[in-house]
Coordinates of C-alpha atoms and ligand atoms in Angstrom, one line a residue:
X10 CA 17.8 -8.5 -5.0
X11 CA 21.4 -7.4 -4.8
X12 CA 20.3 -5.8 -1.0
X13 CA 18.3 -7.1 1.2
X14 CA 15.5 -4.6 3.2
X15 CA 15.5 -4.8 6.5
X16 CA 14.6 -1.9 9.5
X17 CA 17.0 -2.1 12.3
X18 CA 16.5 -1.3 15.8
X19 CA 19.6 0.7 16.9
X20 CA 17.7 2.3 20.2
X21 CA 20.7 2.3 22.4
X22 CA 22.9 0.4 20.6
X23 CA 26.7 1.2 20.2
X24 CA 27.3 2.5 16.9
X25 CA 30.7 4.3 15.8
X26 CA 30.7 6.8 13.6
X27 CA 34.5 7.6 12.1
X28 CA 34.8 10.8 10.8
X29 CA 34.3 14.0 12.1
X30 CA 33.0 15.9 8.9
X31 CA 30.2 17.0 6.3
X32 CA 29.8 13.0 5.5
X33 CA 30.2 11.9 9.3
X34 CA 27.6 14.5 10.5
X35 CA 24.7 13.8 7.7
X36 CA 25.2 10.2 9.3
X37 CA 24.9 11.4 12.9
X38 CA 22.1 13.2 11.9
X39 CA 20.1 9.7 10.9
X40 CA 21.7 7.9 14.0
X41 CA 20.2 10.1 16.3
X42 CA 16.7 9.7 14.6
X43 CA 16.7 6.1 15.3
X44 CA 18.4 6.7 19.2
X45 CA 21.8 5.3 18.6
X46 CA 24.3 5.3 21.3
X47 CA 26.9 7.1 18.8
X48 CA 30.6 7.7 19.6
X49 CA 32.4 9.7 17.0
X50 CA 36.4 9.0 16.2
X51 CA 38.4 11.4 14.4
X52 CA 40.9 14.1 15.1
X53 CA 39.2 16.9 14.5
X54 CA 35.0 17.5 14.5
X55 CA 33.0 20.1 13.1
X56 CA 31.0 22.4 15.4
X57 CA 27.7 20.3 14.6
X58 CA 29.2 17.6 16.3
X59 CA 31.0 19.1 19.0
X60 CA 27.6 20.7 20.7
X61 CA 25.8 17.9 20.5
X62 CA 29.1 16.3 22.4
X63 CA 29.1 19.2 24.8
X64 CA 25.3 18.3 25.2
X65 CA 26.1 15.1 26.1
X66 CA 24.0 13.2 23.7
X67 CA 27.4 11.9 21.3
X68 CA 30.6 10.2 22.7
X69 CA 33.7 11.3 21.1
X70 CA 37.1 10.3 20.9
X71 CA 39.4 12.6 19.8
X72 CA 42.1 10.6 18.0
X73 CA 42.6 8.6 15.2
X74 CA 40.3 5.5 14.8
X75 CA 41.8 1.9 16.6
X76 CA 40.4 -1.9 15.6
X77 CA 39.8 -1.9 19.4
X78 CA 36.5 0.8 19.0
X79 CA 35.0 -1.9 17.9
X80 CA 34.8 -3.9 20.5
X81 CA 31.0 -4.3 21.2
X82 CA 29.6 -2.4 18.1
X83 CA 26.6 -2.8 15.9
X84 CA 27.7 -1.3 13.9
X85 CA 30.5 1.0 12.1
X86 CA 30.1 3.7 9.9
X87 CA 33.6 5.1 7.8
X88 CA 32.8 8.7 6.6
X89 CA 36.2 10.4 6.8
X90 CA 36.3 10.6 2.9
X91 CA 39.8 9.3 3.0
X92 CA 39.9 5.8 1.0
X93 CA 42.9 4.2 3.3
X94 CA 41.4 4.7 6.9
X95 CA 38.2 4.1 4.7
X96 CA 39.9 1.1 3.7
X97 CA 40.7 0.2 7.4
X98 CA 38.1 0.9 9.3
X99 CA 36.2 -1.4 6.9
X100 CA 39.0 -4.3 6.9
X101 CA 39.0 -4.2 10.8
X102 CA 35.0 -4.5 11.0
X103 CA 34.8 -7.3 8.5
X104 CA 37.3 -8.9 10.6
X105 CA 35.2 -8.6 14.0
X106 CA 32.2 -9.7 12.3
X107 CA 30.8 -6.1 12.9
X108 CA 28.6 -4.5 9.7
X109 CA 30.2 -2.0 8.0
X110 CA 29.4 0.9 5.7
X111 CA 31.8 3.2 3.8
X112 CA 30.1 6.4 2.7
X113 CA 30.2 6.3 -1.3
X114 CA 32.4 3.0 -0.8
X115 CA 30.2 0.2 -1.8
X116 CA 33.2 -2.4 -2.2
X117 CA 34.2 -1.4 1.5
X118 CA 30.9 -1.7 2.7
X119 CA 28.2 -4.8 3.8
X120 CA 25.0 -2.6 4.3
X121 CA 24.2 0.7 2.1
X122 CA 21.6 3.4 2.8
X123 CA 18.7 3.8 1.3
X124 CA 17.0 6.8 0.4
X125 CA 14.6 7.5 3.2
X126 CA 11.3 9.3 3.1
X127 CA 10.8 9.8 7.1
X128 CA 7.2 10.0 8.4
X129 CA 7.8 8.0 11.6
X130 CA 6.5 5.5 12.2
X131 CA 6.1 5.2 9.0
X132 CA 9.6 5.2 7.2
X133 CA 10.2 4.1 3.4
X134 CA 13.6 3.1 2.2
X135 CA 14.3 3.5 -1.2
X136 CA 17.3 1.8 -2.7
X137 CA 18.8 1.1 -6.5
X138 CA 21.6 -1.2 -4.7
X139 CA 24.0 1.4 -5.9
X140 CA 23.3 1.6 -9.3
X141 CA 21.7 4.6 -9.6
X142 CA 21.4 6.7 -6.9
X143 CA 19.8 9.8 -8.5
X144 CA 17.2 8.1 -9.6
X145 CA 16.5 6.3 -6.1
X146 CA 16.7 10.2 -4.6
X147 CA 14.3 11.4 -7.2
X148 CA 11.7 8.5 -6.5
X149 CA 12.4 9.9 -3.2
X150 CA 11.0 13.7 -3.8
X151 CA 7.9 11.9 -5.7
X152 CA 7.0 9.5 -2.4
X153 CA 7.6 12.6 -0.2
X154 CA 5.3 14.7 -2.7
X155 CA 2.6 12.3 -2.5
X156 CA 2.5 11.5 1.3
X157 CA 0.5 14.2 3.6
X158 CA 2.7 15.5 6.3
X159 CA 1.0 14.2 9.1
X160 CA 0.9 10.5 8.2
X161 CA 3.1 9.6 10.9
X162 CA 0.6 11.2 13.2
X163 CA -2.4 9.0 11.6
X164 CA 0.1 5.8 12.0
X165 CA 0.3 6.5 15.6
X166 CA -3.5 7.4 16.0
X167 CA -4.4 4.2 14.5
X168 CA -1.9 2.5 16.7
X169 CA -3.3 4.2 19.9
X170 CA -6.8 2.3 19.0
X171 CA -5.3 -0.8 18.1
X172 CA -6.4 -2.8 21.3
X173 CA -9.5 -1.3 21.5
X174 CA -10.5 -2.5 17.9
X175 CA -9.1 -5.9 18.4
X176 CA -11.2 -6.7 21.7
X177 CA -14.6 -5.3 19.8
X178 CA -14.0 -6.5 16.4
X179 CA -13.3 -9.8 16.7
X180 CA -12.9 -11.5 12.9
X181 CA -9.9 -10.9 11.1
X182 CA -11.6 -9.8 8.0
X183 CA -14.2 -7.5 9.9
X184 CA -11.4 -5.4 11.5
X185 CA -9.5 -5.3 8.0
X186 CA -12.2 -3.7 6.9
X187 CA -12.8 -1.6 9.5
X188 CA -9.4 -0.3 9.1
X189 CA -9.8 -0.1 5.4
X190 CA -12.7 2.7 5.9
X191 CA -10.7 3.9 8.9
X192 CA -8.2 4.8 6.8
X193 CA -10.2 6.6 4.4
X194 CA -12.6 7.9 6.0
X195 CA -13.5 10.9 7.8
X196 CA -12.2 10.3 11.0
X197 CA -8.7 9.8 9.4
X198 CA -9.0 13.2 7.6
X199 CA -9.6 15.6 10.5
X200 CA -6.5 13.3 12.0
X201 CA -4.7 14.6 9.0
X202 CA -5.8 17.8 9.5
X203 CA -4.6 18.2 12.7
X204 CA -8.0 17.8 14.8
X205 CA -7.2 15.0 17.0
X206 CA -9.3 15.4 19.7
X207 CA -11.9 16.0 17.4
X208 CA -10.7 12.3 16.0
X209 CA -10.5 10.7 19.3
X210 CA -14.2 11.2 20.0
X211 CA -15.4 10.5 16.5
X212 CA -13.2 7.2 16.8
X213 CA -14.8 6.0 20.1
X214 CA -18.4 6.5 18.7
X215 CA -17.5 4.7 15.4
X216 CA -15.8 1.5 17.3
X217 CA -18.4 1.1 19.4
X218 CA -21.5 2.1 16.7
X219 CA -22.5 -1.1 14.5
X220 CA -20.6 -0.3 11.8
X221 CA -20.6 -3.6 9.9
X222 CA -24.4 -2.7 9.9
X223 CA -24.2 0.5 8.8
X224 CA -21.6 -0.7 5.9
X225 CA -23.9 -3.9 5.5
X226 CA -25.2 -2.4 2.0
X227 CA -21.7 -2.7 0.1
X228 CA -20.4 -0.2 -2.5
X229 CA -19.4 -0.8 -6.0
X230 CA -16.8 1.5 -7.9
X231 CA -17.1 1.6 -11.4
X232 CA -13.3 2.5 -12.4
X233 CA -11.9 3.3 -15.0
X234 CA -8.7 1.5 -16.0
X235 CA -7.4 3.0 -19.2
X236 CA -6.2 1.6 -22.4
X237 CA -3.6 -0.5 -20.8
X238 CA -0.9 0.8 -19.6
X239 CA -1.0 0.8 -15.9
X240 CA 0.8 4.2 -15.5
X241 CA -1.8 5.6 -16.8
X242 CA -4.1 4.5 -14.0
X243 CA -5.7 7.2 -11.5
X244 CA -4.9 7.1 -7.7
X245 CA -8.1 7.1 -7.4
X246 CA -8.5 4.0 -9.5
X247 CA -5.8 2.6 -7.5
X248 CA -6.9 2.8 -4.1
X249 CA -10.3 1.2 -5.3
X250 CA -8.7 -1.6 -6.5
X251 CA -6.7 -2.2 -3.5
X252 CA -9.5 -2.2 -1.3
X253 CA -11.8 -4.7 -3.4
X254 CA -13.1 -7.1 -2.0
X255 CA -14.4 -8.2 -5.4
X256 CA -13.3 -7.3 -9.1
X257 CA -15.3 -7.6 -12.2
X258 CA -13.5 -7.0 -15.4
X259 CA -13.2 -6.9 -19.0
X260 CA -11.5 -8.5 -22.0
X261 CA -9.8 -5.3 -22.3
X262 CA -8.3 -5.1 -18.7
X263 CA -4.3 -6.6 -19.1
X264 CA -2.4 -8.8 -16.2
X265 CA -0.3 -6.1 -15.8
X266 CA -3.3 -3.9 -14.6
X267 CA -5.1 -7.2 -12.7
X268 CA -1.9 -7.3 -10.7
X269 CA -2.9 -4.1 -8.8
X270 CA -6.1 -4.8 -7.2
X271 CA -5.5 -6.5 -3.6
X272 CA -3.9 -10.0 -4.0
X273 CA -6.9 -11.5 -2.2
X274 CA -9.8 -10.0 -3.9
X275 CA -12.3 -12.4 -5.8
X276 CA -12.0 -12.2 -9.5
X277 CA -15.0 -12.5 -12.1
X278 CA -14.0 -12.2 -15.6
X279 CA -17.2 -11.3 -18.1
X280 CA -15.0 -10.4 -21.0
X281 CA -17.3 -9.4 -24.3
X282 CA -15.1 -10.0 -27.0
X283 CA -16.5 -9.1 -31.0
X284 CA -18.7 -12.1 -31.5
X285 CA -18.0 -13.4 -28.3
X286 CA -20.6 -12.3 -25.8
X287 CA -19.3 -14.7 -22.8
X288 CA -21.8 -12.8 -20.5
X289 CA -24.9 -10.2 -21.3
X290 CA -25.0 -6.8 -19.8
X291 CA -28.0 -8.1 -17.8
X292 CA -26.0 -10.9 -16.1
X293 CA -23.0 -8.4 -15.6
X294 CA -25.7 -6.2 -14.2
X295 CA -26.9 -9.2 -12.0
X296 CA -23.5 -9.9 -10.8
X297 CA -22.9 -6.3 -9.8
X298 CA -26.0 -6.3 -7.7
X299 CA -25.4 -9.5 -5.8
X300 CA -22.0 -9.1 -5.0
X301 CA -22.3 -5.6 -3.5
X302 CA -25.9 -7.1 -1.8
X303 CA -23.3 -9.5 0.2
X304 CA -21.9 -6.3 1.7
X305 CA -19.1 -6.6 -0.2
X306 CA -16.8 -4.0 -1.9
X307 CA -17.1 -4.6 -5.6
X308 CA -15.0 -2.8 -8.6
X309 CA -16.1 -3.4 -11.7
X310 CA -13.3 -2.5 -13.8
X311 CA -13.6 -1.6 -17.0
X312 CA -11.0 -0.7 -20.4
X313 CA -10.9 3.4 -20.8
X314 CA -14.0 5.4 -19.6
X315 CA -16.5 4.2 -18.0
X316 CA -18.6 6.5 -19.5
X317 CA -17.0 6.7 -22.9
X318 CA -18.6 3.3 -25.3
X319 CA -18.0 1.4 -21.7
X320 CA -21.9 1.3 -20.7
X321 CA -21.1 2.1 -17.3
X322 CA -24.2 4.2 -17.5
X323 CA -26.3 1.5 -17.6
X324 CA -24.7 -0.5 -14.8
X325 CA -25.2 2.6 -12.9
X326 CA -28.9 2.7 -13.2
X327 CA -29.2 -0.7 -12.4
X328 CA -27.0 -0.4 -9.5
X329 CA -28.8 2.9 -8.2
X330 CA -32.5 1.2 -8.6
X331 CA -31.3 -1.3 -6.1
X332 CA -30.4 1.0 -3.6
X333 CA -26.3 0.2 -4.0
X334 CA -24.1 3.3 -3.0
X335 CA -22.0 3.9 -6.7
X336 CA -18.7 6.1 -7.1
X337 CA -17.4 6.5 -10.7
X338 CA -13.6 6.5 -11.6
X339 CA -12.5 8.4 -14.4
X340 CA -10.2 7.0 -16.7
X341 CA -8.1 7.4 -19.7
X342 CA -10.2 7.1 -22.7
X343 CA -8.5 5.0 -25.6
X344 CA -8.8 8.0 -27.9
X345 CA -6.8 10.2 -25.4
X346 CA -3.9 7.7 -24.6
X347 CA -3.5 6.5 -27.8
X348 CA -3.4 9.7 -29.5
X349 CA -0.3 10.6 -26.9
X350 CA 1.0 7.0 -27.7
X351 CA 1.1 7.9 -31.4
X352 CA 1.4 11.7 -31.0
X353 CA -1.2 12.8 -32.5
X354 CA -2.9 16.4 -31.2
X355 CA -6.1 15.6 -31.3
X356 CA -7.1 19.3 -31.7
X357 CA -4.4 21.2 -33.0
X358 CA -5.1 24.7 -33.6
X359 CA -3.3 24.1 -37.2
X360 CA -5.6 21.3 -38.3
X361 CA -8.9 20.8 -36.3
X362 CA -11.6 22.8 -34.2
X363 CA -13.4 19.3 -33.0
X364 CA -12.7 16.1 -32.2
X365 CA -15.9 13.4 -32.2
X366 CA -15.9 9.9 -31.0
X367 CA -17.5 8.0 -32.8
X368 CA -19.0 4.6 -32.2
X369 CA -18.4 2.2 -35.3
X370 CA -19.3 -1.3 -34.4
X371 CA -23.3 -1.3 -34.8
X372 CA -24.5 -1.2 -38.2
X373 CA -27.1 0.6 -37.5
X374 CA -25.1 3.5 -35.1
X375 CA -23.2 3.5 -39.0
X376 CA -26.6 4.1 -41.2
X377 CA -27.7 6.7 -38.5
X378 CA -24.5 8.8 -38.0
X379 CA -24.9 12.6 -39.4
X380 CA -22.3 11.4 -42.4
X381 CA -22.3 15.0 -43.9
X382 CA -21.9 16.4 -40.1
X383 CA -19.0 14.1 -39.7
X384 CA -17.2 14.5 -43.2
X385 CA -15.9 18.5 -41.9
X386 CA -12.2 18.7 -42.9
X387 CA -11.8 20.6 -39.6
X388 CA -12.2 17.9 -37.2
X389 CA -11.2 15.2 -36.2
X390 CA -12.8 11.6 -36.0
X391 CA -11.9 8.8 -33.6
X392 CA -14.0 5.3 -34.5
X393 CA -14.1 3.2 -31.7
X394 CA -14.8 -0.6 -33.1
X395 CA -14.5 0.8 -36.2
X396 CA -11.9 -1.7 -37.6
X397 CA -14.6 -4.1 -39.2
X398 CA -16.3 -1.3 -40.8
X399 CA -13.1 0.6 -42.3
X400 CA -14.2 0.4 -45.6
X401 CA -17.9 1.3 -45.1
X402 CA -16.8 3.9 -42.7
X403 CA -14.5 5.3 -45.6
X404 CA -17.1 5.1 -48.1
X405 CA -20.0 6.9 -46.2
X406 CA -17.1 9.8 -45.6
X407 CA -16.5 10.0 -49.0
X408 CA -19.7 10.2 -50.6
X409 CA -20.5 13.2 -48.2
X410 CA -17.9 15.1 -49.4
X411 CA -14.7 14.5 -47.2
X412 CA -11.4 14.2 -49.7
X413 CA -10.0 10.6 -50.3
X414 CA -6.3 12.2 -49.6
X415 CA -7.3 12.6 -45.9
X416 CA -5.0 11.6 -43.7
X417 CA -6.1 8.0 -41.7
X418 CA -4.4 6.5 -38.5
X419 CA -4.8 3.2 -37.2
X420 CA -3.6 2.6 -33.9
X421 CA -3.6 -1.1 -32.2
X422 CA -2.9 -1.7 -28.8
X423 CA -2.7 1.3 -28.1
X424 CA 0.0 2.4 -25.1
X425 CA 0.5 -1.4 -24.7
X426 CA 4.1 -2.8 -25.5
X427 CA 2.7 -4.6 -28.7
X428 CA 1.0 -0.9 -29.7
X429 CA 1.3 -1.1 -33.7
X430 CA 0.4 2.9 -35.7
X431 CA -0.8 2.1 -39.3
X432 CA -1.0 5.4 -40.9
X433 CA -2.8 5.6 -44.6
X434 CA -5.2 7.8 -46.4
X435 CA -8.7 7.7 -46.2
X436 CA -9.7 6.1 -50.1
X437 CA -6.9 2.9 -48.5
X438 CA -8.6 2.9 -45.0
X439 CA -10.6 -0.4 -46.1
X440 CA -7.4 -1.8 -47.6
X441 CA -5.4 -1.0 -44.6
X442 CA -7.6 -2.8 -42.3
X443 CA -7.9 -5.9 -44.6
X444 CA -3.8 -6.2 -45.0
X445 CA -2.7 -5.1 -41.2
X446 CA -4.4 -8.9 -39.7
X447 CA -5.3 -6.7 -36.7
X448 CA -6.6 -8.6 -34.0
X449 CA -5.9 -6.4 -30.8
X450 CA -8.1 -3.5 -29.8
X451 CA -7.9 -0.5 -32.6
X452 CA -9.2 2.8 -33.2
X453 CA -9.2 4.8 -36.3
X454 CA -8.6 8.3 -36.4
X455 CA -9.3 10.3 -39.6
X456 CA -8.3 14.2 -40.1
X457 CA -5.3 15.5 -41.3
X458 CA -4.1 15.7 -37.7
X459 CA -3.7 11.7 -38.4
X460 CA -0.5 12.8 -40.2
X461 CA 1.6 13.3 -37.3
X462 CA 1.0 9.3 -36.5
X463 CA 4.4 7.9 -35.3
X464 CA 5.7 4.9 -34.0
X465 CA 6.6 5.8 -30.8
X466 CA 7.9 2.5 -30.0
X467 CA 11.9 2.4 -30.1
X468 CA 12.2 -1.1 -30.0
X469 CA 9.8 -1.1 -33.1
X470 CA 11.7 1.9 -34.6
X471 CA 14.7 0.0 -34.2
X472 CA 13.3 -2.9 -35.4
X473 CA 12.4 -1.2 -38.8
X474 CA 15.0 1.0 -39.0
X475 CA 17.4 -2.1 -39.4
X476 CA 15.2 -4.0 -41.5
X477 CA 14.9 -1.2 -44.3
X478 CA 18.8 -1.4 -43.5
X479 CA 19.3 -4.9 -44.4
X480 CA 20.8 -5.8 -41.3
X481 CA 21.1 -9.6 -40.5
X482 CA 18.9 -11.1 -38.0
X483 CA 21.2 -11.8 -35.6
X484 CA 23.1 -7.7 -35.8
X485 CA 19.0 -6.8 -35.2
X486 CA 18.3 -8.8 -32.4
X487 CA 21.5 -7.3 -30.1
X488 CA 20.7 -4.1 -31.1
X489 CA 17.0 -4.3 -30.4
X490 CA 18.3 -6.2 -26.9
X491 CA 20.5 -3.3 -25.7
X492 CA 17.8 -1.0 -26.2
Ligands
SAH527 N1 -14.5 2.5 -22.6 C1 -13.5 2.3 -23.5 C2 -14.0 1.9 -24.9 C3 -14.6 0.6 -24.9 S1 -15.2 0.1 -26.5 C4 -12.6 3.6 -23.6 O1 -13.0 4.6 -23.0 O2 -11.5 3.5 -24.2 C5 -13.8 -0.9 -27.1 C6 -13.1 -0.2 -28.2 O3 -12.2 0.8 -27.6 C7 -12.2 -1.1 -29.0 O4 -12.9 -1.7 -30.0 C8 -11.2 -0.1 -29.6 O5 -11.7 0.6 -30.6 C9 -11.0 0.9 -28.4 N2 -9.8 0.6 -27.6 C10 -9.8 0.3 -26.3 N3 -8.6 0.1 -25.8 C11 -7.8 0.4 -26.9 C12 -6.3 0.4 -27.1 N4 -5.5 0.1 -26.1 N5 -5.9 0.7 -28.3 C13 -6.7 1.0 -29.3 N6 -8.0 1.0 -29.2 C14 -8.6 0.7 -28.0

């Protein structure tokens, strides 16, 4: 961390602004937000400045700046856009001891500004120490795109009942989680919606109202998490999984996902791996049930869909027979992400009218499958645990009339880092499978949309590009390193 974050209180302080400009007056603009006692030095101001000095609420000097302004400063600000009294101004604070920032100047300067998304009390800073402003402004528009308007306004509601939630709510972890549903509940959407005095009332009933009691039943969310890449995770998944109180999750879920759900929720792994059944769906079912009977907010966090070959179906019977309140989260399905990850259009008008998924694992799902149904040159297949079966899968397609020449996609890992795209044709799919040592997660797709597999993985690109090449080892690894 080339910067480090901090949120300084300048209410009253004695800050001096040098400049009297475009530069100097964007600064004056911040320093009023945050109630600085601002005194401007430079010859000549703009009219922006000089009303808010005929106002009275900006000192001004009209001259050319002296080391002696500094004299009991926070701090100093040089925004003339002229590098020598730049260049001075800074010298002469560094010398005082008083921090200094020269607009566009980082060599001149100890503090930058960040990029600041302004919902007060809440305020963000955004900062890419220097390196690449644009991008710290554009992260900017995206924060400022998701926040409501009015979240200040909630801040400051909350804050308004901060005492009173304290003296009736007296554990620690009670009123976190009375804030937690607070925050996204009701009471904080008509705040956002402007009807506070609405909220007030609502507020009073719900401190004083049992409400441990009437949350006493717990909740479990059955999310969603995609297949792997944690961009691709909902908001909705998100704010699940930082509100856990527990999380039970798959083989399929990576670290990089885990490290989203809130740092202090328990975890309970019950991976199922093939041929490794650490726990049964009845005993995942169990768990679900107990935790959430302990009035506890439970995610049970599964690869993909819930819905899609995850059998969150069944854990929502279970759940609903024992009277647990159950939300489903959406996620990416693998088929979806990895066919972006590979780009491969699943449907494209050119190529394919359908798309099935198809369930390849159970012997039996593989005997009862509608094989003449499936083998339609106009569609397209996705097997899901399919890679065991490649060549029985192949065969069955085959006999019922599909053409050997189809085109065949493997896809491992699938919009993870280590994703590997094995494409083929469908008379090698069983050969493919037996000389790729595939040991990751894998779907097959089959269809002559397969063709457009790629590699979308430049490192992996580059990586093959200079081995067909015959690069040496060492010329590939610095060029795969400055990737
Ligand atoms: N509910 C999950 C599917 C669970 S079944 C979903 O909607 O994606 C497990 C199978 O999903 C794996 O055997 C594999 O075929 C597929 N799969 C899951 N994640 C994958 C990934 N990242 N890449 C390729 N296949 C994946």
């Amino acid at each position: 961390m080339d910067h480090f974050p901090i949120f300084l209180s300048l209410k009253g302080q004695r800050v001096i602004l040098v400049g009297g400009g475009e530069l100097a007056t964007r600064k004056l603009r911040l320093l009023r937000k945050a109630e600085a006692a601002v005194t401007v030095i430079a010859p000549s101001a703009c009219t922006e400045i000089l009303e808010l000095v005929e106002q009275g609420v900006v000192g001004y000097q009209e001259r050319k700046f002296k080391d002696e302004d500094l004299n009991g400063a926070s701090l100093v600000f040089a925004a003339t856009d002229i590098e020598e009294v730049d260049t001075a101004v800074s010298q002469a604070a560094r010398q005082r001891g008083v921090k200094v920032n020269a607009v566009d100047r980082p060599e001149l300067s100890d503090f930058i500004m960040p990029a600041i998304v302004d919902r007060s009390p809440i305020v963000i800073g955004i900062s890419s120490g220097g390196s690449a402003p644009i991008l710290a402004r554009n992260l900017r528009e995206k924060i400022e795109g998701l926040l409501p308007p009015a979240l200040g306004r909630l801040a400051s509601f909350a804050d308004s009942f901060r005492g009173a939630v304290k003296g009736t709510i007296t554990s620690g972890g009670d009123r976190r989680r009375f804030w937690e549903n607070f925050f996204d509940g009701p009471v904080a959407e008509s705040v956002l919606a402007g009807r506070e005095v609405f909220a007030r009332e609502r507020m009073l009933g719900l401190i004083n109202l049992n409400w441990k009691e009437k949350n006493a039943a717990g909740h479990v969310a059955i999310v969603g998490a995609g297949p792997g890449d944690p961009d691709l995770l909902t908001f909705r998944a998100m704010r699940f999984m930082q509100q856990a109180d527990v999380v039970v999750y798959d083989r399929l879920i990576s670290d990089e996902i885990l490290d989203y759900v809130r740092r202090d929720a328990d975890r309970i792994y019950v991976g199922k791996g093939p041929g490794n059944h650490s726990k049964t769906q009845d005993e995942i079912n169990d768990i679900l049930v107990q935790e959430a009977s302990k009035g506890l907010r439970v995610v049970r966090l599964k690869g993909g869909d819930p819905f899609v070959f995850g059998r969150g179906g069944e854990e929502m019977e279970v759940l609903q027979a024992a009277g647990i309140e159950v939300d489903i989260v959406p996620g990416i399905t693998a088929a979806i992400g990895c066919a972006a990850a590979a780009a491969v259009p699943l449907t494209h008008r050119d190529h394919a009218s359908m798309v099935t998924f198809v369930a390849g694992q159970n012997g039996d799902g593989i005997a009862e499958a509608d094989w003449s149904g499936l083998a339609n040159s106009r569609q397209t297949l996705v097997f899901y645990m399919g890679v065991s079966k490649a060549n029985n899968i192949s065969a069955k397609l085959m006999l019922n009339g599909l053409s050997g020449e189809t085109p065949v996609a493997i896809i491992e890992n699938g919009t993870r880092p280590d994703q590997r795209v094995l494409p083929g044709k469908l008379s090698g799919l069983g050969e493919l499978t037996e000389n790729s040592a595939i040991t990751g997660p894998a779907l097959i797709v089959i269809g002559s949309v397969a063709a457009f597999a790629r590699q979308q993985d430049l490192r992996q690109f580059a990586t093959e590009y200079l081995e067909n090449n015959k690069a040496s080892s060492s010329e590939r690894e610095v060029a795969v390193a400055r990737l």
